[in-house]
């Protein structure tokens, strides 16, 4: 389990590190927030620090955050396509617990069961929670473990690349594998299976956008432990365990 978790962390780091050199050129999804619904199918959106008005045949939820692909129409105007709602995990970036690469590596070096290690850590920290928001967030992480899902909040040098990784053991076709889900505000969500065969490690991974799939194809070759990779596009990826709105509204 520790070995597979370490391998999965390497996959996530490869994806995030490769995105550092990718300048905005409409190739990767952008993040936006729906500020207001106007007349008909028109909406006012917040994209970065700018507000823009756009049309959407898809019903959007005011106050919710989405990913989208940005381009230009035939008249030169900015267009948005492939809008996908972000999960509650990304509802608030000001979370009370984040693990950077160094801390995560130390966590993975522990020879104990990572589920037990995280449960003990969260229980101790929950007893000293300094706010309702911290108590709610840590409680959700514990509930995740109760549902046999390990949720790990991740922090990178660039705060815009912070996200979450979730995993659980799974048995398919008499073979045990590691099922995982990860989500980052700059790349969207991924889901997949990590298999450890005698011939080597096989990675089955699904992403939401073709541009992210291309990013993976260009960079996963650097991970020598992966012998076989299958990459798919799926816009319906969901967390293994989702944080509910009711708990996440307790901040303050």
JSON list of N, CA and C in Angstrom, two decimals, residues 84 188-192 205-210 213 231-238:
[
{"chain": "A", "resi": 84, "resn": "UNK", "atom": "N", "xyz": [-17.61, 22.39, -16.78]},
{"chain": "A", "resi": 84, "resn": "UNK", "atom": "CA", "xyz": [-17.80, 21.28, -15.85]},
{"chain": "A", "resi": 84, "resn": "UNK", "atom": "C", "xyz": [-17.73, 21.82, -14.43]},
{"chain": "A", "resi": 188, "resn": "UNK", "atom": "N", "xyz": [-8.37, 20.30, -13.45]},
{"chain": "A", "resi": 188, "resn": "UNK", "atom": "CA", "xyz": [-9.58, 19.49, -13.40]},
{"chain": "A", "resi": 188, "resn": "UNK", "atom": "C", "xyz": [-9.35, 18.24, -12.58]},
{"chain": "A", "resi": 189, "resn": "UNK", "atom": "N", "xyz": [-10.24, 17.27, -12.73]},
{"chain": "A", "resi": 189, "resn": "UNK", "atom": "CA", "xyz": [-10.18, 16.04, -11.94]},
{"chain": "A", "resi": 189, "resn": "UNK", "atom": "C", "xyz": [-9.62, 14.88, -12.75]},
{"chain": "A", "resi": 190, "resn": "UNK", "atom": "N", "xyz": [-9.01, 13.93, -12.05]},
{"chain": "A", "resi": 190, "resn": "UNK", "atom": "CA", "xyz": [-8.56, 12.69, -12.66]},
{"chain": "A", "resi": 190, "resn": "UNK", "atom": "C", "xyz": [-9.07, 11.52, -11.82]},
{"chain": "A", "resi": 191, "resn": "UNK", "atom": "N", "xyz": [-9.26, 10.41, -12.46]},
{"chain": "A", "resi": 191, "resn": "UNK", "atom": "CA", "xyz": [-9.63, 9.17, -11.78]},
{"chain": "A", "resi": 191, "resn": "UNK", "atom": "C", "xyz": [-8.87, 8.03, -12.42]},
{"chain": "A", "resi": 192, "resn": "UNK", "atom": "N", "xyz": [-8.55, 7.02, -11.64]},
{"chain": "A", "resi": 192, "resn": "UNK", "atom": "CA", "xyz": [-7.84, 5.92, -12.27]},
{"chain": "A", "resi": 192, "resn": "UNK", "atom": "C", "xyz": [-7.59, 4.74, -11.35]},
{"chain": "A", "resi": 205, "resn": "UNK", "atom": "N", "xyz": [-5.90, 5.77, -16.40]},
{"chain": "A", "resi": 205, "resn": "UNK", "atom": "CA", "xyz": [-6.24, 7.09, -15.88]},
{"chain": "A", "resi": 205, "resn": "UNK", "atom": "C", "xyz": [-7.22, 7.80, -16.81]},
{"chain": "A", "resi": 206, "resn": "UNK", "atom": "N", "xyz": [-8.20, 8.47, -16.21]},
{"chain": "A", "resi": 206, "resn": "UNK", "atom": "CA", "xyz": [-9.18, 9.26, -16.96]},
{"chain": "A", "resi": 206, "resn": "UNK", "atom": "C", "xyz": [-9.08, 10.72, -16.54]},
{"chain": "A", "resi": 207, "resn": "UNK", "atom": "N", "xyz": [-9.15, 11.62, -17.51]},
{"chain": "A", "resi": 207, "resn": "UNK", "atom": "CA", "xyz": [-9.13, 13.06, -17.25]},
{"chain": "A", "resi": 207, "resn": "UNK", "atom": "C", "xyz": [-10.32, 13.69, -17.96]},
{"chain": "A", "resi": 208, "resn": "UNK", "atom": "N", "xyz": [-10.60, 14.96, -17.63]},
{"chain": "A", "resi": 208, "resn": "UNK", "atom": "CA", "xyz": [-11.80, 15.62, -18.14]},
{"chain": "A", "resi": 208, "resn": "UNK", "atom": "C", "xyz": [-11.61, 16.29, -19.50]},
{"chain": "A", "resi": 209, "resn": "UNK", "atom": "N", "xyz": [-10.36, 16.64, -19.83]},
{"chain": "A", "resi": 209, "resn": "UNK", "atom": "CA", "xyz": [-10.12, 17.42, -21.05]},
{"chain": "A", "resi": 209, "resn": "UNK", "atom": "C", "xyz": [-9.01, 16.79, -21.88]},
{"chain": "A", "resi": 210, "resn": "UNK", "atom": "N", "xyz": [-9.14, 16.89, -23.18]},
{"chain": "A", "resi": 210, "resn": "UNK", "atom": "CA", "xyz": [-8.14, 16.34, -24.10]},
{"chain": "A", "resi": 210, "resn": "UNK", "atom": "C", "xyz": [-6.79, 17.01, -23.90]},
{"chain": "A", "resi": 213, "resn": "UNK", "atom": "N", "xyz": [-5.03, 15.36, -21.12]},
{"chain": "A", "resi": 213, "resn": "UNK", "atom": "CA", "xyz": [-4.57, 14.05, -21.57]},
{"chain": "A", "resi": 213, "resn": "UNK", "atom": "C", "xyz": [-3.27, 14.19, -22.36]},
{"chain": "A", "resi": 231, "resn": "UNK", "atom": "N", "xyz": [-4.90, 6.15, -21.17]},
{"chain": "A", "resi": 231, "resn": "UNK", "atom": "CA", "xyz": [-5.47, 7.45, -20.83]},
{"chain": "A", "resi": 231, "resn": "UNK", "atom": "C", "xyz": [-6.80, 7.63, -21.55]},
{"chain": "A", "resi": 232, "resn": "UNK", "atom": "N", "xyz": [-7.84, 8.00, -20.80]},
{"chain": "A", "resi": 232, "resn": "UNK", "atom": "CA", "xyz": [-9.17, 8.19, -21.36]},
{"chain": "A", "resi": 232, "resn": "UNK", "atom": "C", "xyz": [-9.70, 9.58, -21.01]},
{"chain": "A", "resi": 233, "resn": "UNK", "atom": "N", "xyz": [-10.70, 10.04, -21.76]},
{"chain": "A", "resi": 233, "resn": "UNK", "atom": "CA", "xyz": [-11.38, 11.31, -21.50]},
{"chain": "A", "resi": 233, "resn": "UNK", "atom": "C", "xyz": [-12.76, 11.01, -20.92]},
{"chain": "A", "resi": 234, "resn": "UNK", "atom": "N", "xyz": [-13.08, 11.61, -19.77]},
{"chain": "A", "resi": 234, "resn": "UNK", "atom": "CA", "xyz": [-14.37, 11.40, -19.12]},
{"chain": "A", "resi": 234, "resn": "UNK", "atom": "C", "xyz": [-14.76, 12.66, -18.37]},
{"chain": "A", "resi": 235, "resn": "UNK", "atom": "N", "xyz": [-15.83, 13.31, -18.78]},
{"chain": "A", "resi": 235, "resn": "UNK", "atom": "CA", "xyz": [-16.25, 14.57, -18.14]},
{"chain": "A", "resi": 235, "resn": "UNK", "atom": "C", "xyz": [-17.09, 14.34, -16.89]},
{"chain": "A", "resi": 236, "resn": "UNK", "atom": "N", "xyz": [-17.38, 13.08, -16.57]},
{"chain": "A", "resi": 236, "resn": "UNK", "atom": "CA", "xyz": [-18.25, 12.77, -15.42]},
{"chain": "A", "resi": 236, "resn": "UNK", "atom": "C", "xyz": [-17.48, 12.21, -14.22]},
{"chain": "A", "resi": 237, "resn": "UNK", "atom": "N", "xyz": [-16.23, 12.58, -14.06]},
{"chain": "A", "resi": 237, "resn": "UNK", "atom": "CA", "xyz": [-15.43, 12.09, -12.94]},
{"chain": "A", "resi": 237, "resn": "UNK", "atom": "C", "xyz": [-15.94, 12.71, -11.63]},
{"chain": "A", "resi": 238, "resn": "UNK", "atom": "N", "xyz": [-16.13, 11.88, -10.61]},
{"chain": "A", "resi": 238, "resn": "UNK", "atom": "CA", "xyz": [-16.61, 12.37, -9.31]},
{"chain": "A", "resi": 238, "resn": "UNK", "atom": "C", "xyz": [-15.68, 11.87, -8.21]}
]
